[in-house]
Tab-separated table of C-alpha atoms in Angstrom:
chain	number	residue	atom	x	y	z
A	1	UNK	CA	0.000	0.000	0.000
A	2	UNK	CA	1.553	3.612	-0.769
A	3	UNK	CA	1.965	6.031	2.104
A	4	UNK	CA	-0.515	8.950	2.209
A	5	UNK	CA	0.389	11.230	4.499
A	6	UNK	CA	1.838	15.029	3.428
A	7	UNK	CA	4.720	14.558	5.591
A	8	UNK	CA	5.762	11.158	3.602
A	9	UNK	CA	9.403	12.189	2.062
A	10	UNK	CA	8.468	11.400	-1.688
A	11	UNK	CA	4.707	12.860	-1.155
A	12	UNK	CA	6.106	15.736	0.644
A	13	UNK	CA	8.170	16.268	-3.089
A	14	UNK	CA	5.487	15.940	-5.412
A	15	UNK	CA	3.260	18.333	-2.943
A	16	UNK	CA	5.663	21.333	-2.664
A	17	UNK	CA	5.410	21.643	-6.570
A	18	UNK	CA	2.385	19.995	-7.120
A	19	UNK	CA	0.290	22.245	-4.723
A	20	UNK	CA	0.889	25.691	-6.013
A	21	UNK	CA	3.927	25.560	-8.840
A	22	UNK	CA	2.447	24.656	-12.083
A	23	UNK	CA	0.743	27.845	-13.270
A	24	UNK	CA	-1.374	28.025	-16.315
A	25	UNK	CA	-2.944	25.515	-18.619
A	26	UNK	CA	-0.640	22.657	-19.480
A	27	UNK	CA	-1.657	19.768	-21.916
A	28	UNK	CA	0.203	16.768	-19.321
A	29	UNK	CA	-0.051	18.353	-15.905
A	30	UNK	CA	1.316	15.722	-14.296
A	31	UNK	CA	4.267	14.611	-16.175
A	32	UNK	CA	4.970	18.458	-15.743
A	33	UNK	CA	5.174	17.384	-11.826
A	34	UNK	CA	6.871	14.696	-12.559
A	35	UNK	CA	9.907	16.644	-14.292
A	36	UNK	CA	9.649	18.960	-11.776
A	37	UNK	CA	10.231	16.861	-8.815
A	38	UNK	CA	12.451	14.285	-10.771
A	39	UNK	CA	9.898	11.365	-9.803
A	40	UNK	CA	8.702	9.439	-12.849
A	41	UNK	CA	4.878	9.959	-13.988
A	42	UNK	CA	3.785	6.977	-12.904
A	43	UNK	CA	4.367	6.973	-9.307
A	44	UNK	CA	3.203	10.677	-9.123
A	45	UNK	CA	0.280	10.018	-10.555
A	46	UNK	CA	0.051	6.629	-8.070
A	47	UNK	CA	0.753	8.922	-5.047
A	48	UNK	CA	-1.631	11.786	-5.904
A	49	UNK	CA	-4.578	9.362	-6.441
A	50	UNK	CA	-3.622	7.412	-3.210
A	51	UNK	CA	-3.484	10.841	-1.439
A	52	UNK	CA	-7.151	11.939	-3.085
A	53	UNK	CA	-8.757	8.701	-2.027
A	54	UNK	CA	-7.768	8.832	1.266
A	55	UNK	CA	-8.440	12.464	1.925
A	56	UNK	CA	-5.191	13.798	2.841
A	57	UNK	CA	-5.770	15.527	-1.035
A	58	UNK	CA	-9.207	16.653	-1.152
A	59	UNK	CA	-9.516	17.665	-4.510
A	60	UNK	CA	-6.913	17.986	-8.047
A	61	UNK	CA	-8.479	20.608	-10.306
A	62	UNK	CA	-7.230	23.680	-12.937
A	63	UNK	CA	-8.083	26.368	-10.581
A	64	UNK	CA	-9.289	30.085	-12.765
A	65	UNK	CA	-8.871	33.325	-11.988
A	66	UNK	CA	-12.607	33.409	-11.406
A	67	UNK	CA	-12.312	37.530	-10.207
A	68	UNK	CA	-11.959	38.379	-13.788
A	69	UNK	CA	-14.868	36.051	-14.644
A	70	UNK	CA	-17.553	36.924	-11.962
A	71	UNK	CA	-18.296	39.879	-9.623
A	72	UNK	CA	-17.297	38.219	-6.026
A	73	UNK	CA	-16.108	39.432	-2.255
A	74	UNK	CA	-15.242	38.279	0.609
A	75	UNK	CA	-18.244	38.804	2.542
A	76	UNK	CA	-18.708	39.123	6.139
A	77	UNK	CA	-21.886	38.531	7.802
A	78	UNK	CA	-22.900	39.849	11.501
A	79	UNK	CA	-25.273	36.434	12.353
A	80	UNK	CA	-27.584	35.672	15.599
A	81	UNK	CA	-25.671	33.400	17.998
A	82	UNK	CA	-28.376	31.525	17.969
A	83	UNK	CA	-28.185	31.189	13.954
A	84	UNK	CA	-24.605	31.101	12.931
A	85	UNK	CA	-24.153	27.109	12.989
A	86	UNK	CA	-27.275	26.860	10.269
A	87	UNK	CA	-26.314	29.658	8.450
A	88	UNK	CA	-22.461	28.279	8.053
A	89	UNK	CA	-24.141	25.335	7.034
A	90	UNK	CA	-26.578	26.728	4.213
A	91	UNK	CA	-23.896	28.455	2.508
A	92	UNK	CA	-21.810	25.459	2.559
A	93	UNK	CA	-24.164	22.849	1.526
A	94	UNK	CA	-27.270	25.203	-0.319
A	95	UNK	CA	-25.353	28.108	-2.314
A	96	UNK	CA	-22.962	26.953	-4.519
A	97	UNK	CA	-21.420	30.512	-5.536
A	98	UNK	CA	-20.163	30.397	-1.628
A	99	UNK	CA	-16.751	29.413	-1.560
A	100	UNK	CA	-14.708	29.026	1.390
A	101	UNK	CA	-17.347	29.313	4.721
A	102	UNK	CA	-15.325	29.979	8.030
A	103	UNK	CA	-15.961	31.261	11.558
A	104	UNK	CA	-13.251	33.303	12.299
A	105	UNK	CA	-12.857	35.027	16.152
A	106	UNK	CA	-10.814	37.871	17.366
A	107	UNK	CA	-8.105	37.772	20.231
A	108	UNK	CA	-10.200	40.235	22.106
A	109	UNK	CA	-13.476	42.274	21.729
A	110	UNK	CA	-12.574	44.671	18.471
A	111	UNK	CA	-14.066	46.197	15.537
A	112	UNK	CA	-15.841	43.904	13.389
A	113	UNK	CA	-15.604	41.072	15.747
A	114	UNK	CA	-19.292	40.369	15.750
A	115	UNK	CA	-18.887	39.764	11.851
A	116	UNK	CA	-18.135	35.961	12.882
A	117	UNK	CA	-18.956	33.976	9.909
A	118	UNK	CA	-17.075	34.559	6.955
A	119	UNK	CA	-17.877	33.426	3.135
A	120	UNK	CA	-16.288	34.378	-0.273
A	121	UNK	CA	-19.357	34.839	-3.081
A	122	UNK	CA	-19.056	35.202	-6.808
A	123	UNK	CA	-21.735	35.463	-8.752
A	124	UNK	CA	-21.701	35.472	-13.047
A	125	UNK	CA	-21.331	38.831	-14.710
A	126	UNK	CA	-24.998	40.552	-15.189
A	127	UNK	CA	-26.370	39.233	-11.838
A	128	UNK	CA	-25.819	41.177	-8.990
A	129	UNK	CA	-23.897	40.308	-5.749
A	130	UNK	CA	-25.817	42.432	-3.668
A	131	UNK	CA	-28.674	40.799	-4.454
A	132	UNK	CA	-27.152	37.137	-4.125
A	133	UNK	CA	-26.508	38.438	-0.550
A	134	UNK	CA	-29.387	40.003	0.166
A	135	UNK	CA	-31.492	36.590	-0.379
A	136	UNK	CA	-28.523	34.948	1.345
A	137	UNK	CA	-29.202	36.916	4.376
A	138	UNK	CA	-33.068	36.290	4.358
A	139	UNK	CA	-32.536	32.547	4.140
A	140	UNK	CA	-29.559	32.463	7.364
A	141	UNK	CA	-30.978	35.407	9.336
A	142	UNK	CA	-28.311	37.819	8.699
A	143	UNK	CA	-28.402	41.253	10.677
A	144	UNK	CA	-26.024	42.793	8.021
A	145	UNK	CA	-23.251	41.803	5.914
A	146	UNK	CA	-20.002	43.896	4.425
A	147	UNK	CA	-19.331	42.915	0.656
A	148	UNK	CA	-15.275	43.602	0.060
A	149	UNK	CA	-14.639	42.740	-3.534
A	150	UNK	CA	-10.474	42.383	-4.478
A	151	UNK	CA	-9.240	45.421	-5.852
A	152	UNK	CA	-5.903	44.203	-6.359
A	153	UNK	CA	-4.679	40.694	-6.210
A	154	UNK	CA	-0.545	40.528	-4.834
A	155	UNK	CA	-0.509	37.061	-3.630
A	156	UNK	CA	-2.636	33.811	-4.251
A	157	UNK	CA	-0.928	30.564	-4.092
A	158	UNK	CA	-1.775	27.337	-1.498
A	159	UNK	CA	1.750	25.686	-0.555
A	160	UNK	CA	0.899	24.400	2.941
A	161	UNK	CA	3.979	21.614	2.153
A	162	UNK	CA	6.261	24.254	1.247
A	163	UNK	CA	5.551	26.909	3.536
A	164	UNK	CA	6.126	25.037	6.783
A	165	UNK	CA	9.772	25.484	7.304
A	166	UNK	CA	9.632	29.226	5.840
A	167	UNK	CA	11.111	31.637	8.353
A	168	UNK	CA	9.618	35.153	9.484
A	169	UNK	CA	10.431	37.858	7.582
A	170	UNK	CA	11.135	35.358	4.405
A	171	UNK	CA	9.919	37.435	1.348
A	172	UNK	CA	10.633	37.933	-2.386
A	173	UNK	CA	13.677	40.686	-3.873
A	174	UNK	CA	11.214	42.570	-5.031
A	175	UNK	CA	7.479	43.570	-4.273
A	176	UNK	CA	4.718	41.680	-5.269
A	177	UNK	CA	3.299	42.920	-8.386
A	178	UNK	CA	-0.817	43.846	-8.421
A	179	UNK	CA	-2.973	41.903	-10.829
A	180	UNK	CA	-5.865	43.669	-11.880
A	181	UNK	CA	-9.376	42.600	-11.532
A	182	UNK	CA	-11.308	43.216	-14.849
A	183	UNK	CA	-14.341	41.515	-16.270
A	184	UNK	CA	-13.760	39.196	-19.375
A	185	UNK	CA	-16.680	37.759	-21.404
A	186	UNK	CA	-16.405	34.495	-22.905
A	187	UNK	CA	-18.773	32.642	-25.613
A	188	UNK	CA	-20.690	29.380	-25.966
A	189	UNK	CA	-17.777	27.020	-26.750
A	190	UNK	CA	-15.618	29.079	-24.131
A	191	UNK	CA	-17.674	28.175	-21.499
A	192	UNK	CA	-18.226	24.634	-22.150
A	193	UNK	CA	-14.246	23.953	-22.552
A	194	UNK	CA	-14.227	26.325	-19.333
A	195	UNK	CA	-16.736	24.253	-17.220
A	196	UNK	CA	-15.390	20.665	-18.362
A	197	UNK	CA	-11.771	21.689	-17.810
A	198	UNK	CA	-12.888	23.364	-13.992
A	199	UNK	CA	-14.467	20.101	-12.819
A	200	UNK	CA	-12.275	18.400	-10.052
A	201	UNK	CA	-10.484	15.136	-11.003
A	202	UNK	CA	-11.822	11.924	-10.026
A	203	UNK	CA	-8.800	9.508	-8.426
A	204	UNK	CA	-9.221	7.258	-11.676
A	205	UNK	CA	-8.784	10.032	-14.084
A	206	UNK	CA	-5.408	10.335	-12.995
A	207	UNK	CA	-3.576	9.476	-15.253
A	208	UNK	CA	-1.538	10.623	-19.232
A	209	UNK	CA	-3.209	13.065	-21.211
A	210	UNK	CA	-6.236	13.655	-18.588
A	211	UNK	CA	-7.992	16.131	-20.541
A	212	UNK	CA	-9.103	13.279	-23.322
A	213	UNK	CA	-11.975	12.841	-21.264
A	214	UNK	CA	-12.672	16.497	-20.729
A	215	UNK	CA	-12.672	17.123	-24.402
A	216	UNK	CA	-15.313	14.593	-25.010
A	217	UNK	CA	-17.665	16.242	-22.288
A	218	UNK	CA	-17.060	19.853	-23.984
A	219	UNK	CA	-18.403	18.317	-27.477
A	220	UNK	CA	-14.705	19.306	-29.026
A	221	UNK	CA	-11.805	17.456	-30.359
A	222	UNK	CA	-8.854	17.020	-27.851
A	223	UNK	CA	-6.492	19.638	-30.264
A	224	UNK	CA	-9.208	22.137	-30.288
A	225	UNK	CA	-9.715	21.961	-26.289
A	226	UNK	CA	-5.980	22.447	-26.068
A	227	UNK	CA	-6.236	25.348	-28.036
A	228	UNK	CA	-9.500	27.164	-26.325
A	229	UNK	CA	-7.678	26.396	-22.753
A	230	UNK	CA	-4.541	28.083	-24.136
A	231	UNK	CA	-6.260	30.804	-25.692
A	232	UNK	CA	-8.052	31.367	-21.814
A	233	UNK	CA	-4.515	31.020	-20.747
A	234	UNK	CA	-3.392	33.589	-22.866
A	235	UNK	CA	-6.402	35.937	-21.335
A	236	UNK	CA	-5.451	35.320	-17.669
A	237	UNK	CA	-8.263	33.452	-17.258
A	238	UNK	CA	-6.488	30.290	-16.250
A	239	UNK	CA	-4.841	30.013	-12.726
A	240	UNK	CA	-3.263	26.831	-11.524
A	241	UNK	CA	-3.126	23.023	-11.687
A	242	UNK	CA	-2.971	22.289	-8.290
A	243	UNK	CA	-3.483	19.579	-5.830
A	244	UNK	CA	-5.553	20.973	-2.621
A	245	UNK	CA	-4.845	19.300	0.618
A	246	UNK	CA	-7.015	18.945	3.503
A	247	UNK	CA	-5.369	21.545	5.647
A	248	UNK	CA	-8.130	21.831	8.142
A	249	UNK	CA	-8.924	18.420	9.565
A	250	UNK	CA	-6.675	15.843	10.394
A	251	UNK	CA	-5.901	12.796	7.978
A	252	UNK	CA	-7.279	9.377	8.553
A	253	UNK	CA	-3.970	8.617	10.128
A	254	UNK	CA	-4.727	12.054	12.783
A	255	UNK	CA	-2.312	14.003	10.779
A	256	UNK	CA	-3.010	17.426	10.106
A	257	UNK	CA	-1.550	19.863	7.907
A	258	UNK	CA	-1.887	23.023	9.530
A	259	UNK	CA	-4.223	23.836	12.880
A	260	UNK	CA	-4.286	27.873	12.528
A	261	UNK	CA	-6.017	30.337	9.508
A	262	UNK	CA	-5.312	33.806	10.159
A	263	UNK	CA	-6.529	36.730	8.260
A	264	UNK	CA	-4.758	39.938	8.748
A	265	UNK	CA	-5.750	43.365	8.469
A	266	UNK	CA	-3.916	46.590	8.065
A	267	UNK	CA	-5.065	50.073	7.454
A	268	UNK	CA	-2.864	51.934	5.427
A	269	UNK	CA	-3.310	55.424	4.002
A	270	UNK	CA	-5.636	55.796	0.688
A	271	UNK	CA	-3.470	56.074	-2.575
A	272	UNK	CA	-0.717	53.942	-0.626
A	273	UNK	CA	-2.823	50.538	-0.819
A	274	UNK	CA	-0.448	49.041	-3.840
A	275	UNK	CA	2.734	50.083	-2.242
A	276	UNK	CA	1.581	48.375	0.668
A	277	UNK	CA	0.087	45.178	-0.754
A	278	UNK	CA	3.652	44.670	-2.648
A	279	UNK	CA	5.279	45.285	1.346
A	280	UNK	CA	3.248	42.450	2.322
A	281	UNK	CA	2.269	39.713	-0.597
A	282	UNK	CA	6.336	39.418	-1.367
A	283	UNK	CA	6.338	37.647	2.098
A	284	UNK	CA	6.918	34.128	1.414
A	285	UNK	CA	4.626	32.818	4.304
A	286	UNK	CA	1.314	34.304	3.016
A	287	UNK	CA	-1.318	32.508	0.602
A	288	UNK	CA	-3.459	34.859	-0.376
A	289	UNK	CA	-3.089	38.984	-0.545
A	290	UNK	CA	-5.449	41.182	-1.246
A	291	UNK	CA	-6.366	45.184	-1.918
A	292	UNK	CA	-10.025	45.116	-0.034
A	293	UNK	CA	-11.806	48.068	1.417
A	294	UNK	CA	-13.188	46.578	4.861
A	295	UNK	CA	-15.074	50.183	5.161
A	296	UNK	CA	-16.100	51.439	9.047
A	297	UNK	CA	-16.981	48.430	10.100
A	298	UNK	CA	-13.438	47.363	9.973
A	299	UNK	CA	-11.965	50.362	11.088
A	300	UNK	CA	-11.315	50.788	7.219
A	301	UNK	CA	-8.743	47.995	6.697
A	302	UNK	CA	-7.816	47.987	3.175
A	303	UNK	CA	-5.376	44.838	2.866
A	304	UNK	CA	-5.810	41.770	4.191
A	305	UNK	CA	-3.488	38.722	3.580
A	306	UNK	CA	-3.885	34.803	4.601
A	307	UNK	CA	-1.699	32.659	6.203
A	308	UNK	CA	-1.719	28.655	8.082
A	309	UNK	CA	0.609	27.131	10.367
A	310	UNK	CA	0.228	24.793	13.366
A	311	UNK	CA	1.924	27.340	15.966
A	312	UNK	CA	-0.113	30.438	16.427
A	313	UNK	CA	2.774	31.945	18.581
A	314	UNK	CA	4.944	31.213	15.179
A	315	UNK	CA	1.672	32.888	12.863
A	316	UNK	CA	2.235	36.137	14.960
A	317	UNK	CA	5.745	36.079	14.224
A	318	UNK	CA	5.513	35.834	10.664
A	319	UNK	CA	2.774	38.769	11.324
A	320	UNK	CA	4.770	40.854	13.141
A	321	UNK	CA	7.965	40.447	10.365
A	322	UNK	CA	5.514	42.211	8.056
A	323	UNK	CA	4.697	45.067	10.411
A	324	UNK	CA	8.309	46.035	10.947
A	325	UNK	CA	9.120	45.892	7.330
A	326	UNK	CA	6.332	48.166	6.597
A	327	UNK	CA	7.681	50.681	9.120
A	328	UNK	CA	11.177	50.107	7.917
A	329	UNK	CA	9.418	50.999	4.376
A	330	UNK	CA	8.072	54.162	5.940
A	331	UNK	CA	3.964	52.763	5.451
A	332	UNK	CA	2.349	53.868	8.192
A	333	UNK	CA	-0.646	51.271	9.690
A	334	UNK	CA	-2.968	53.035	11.240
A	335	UNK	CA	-4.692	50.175	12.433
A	336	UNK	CA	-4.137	46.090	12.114
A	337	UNK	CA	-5.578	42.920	13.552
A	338	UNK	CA	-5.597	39.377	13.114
A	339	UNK	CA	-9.042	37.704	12.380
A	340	UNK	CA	-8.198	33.648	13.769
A	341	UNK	CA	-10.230	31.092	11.948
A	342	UNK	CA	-12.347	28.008	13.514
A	343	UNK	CA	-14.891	25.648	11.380
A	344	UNK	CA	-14.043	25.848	7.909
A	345	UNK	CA	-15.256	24.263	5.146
A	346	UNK	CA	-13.830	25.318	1.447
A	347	UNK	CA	-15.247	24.402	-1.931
A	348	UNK	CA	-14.921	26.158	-5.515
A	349	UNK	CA	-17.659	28.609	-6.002
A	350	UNK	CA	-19.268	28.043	-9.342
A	351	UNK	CA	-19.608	30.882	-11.939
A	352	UNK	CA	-22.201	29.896	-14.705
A	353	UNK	CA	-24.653	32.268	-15.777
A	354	UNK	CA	-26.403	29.126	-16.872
A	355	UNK	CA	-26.268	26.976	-13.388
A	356	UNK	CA	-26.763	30.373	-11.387
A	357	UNK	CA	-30.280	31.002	-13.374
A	358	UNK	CA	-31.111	27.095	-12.767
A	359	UNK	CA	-30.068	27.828	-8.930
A	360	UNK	CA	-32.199	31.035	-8.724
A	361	UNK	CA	-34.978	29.826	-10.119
A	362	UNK	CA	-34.789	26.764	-7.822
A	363	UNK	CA	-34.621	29.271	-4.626
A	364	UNK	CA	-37.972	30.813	-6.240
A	365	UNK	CA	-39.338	27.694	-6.215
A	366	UNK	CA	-38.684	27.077	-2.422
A	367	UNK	CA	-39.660	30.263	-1.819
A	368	UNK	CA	-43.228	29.887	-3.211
A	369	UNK	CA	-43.567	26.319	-1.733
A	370	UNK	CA	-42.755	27.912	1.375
A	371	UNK	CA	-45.410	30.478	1.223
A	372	UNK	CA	-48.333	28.279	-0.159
A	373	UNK	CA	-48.198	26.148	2.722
């Protein structure tokens, strides 16, 4: 039987490229991790389907740059004590444009602290979000909500593997560079090549040349999928190949990845917010950076960046590395906390105009049912 915990040496290889370094669309994914790691195909592909069937991988997909696709936030919603357990598990298991669903907690009593359930939402160009949120909030029981759409993306990788032996203060020459969110509109044939090549891998499709299958699904030939996914590539439409491992809850074998998510916030001056999001997303530690206006609710926080480890003591470290190189930058922080957080539950948020008028209409449905009896 192969070994499938993370912390197995020749797993622990193929995850510290596999999770976050092949970026972009490429035709054999994982021979690409294969030459990358100098492991031959065939046992990477064994080991990542051993690793997905036992749960310490929870899910192998092309991951998209899905801001430039839909209009999403993070969204954080101010929920009845008495509520927040059925309304973390609605958007989890009822709204599938609700990505990652956390409870997140503060170290002591602060501004936004009563915003303790936490949700990332996209919904398809021409809907609205505020609207998505607004019937979100009738179904949960919502008192209010704060939409923060990404401005600015400086950082967005995974790399739990990777990232565990990185020291505080570790960070790039140079500052992260922003990507710009902007809407692109795609066709008929884009969006079927788009949807097919999205959908997570099974453990069996594993295996050379794994977009065959994918082609078939889209109605195209294989060469003419290769060439729509490069032409999305080309766009910046495309993110990742990556491997996703369960980083919340332990393995089968009581192993876990990482036991702390913290979200940081800083408040920097306005017209300063891409200097400062290039001070903080070149830090190696972080997995996600973003340019976010967390308005007065959030003592107007304007970046926020991501981070896991399994020492909170070492989190605040790394946290506190970034706050003196902003100062030794000359940014000025007029306000910063850490956001810690507690059930989790992450899942791709689908973007379909087509699926998110079949999902409205469904939630009409309800709705009436509801009211007739």
């Amino acid at each position: 039987m192969l070994p499938v915990e993370h912390n197995d040496p020749i797993n622990e290889k193929i995850l510290a490229i596999s999770e976050d370094k092949i970026e972009g669309f490429m035709r054999e994914p994982f021979q690409e991790i294969a030459d990358r790691v100098g492991v031959a195909a065939d046992v990477v592909m064994a080991r990542i389907a051993a690793m997905l069937r036992a749960g310490t991988i929870r899910r192998v997909r092309q991951t998209l740059l899905a801001t430039n696709l839909a209009d999403g936030g993070l969204v954080a919603w101010k929920v009845p004590e008495a509520n927040i357990d059925a309304a973390f598990d609605f958007m989890f298991q009822c709204d599938p444009f609700s990505g990652h669903v956390v409870l997140r907690s503060t170290d002591t009593l602060t501004a936004g602290s009563d915003y303790k359930l936490w949700t990332t939402v996209k919904v398809p160009h021409g809907f609205s979000l505020e609207e998505h949120c607004r019937l979100l909030a009738a179904k949960t029981g919502a008192e209010r909500f704060r939409i923060m759409p990404a401005k600015g993306i400086f950082t967005l990788g995974v790399g739990h593997v990777r990232r565990k032996t990185i020291e505080p203060g570790s960070r790039a020459e140079s500052p992260a560079k922003i990507i710009e969110v902007r809407a692109v509109e795609l066709n008929e044939r884009e969006w079927k090549v788009l949807l097919a090549l999205k959908r997570e891998f099974a453990a069996e499709e594993i295996r050379p040349t794994p977009w065959a299958s994918r082609a078939r699904e889209a109605g195209v030939s294989l060469e003419e999928f290769y060439c729509v996914a490069e032409e999305l590539n080309a766009r910046k439409i495309i993110g990742r190949f990556s491997t996703f491992l369960e980083h919340v809850k332990p393995s089968a074998g009581g192993v876990r990845v990482t036991r702390f998510n913290a979200l940081f916030h800083w408040a920097v001056p306005p017209g300063r917010e891409i200097e400062a999001g290039g001070e903080i997303g070149r830090h190696h530690i972080l997995t996600h950076c973003y340019w976010r206006e967390g308005g007065p609710e959030f003592r107007n926080v304007n970046i926020m960046a991501v981070t896991h480890g399994t020492d909170k003591t070492r989190l605040l470290e790394h946290k506190a590395a970034m706050d003196a190189h902003l100062a030794a930058k000359s940014v000025p922080v007029s306000y910063t906390n850490v956001f810690w957080g507690g059930r989790s539950e992450i899942k791709p948020s689908e973007i379909s105009p087509m699926l998110y008028r079949k999902w409205l209409s469904e939630m009409s449905r309800k709705r009436r049912d509801a009211t007739a009896r």
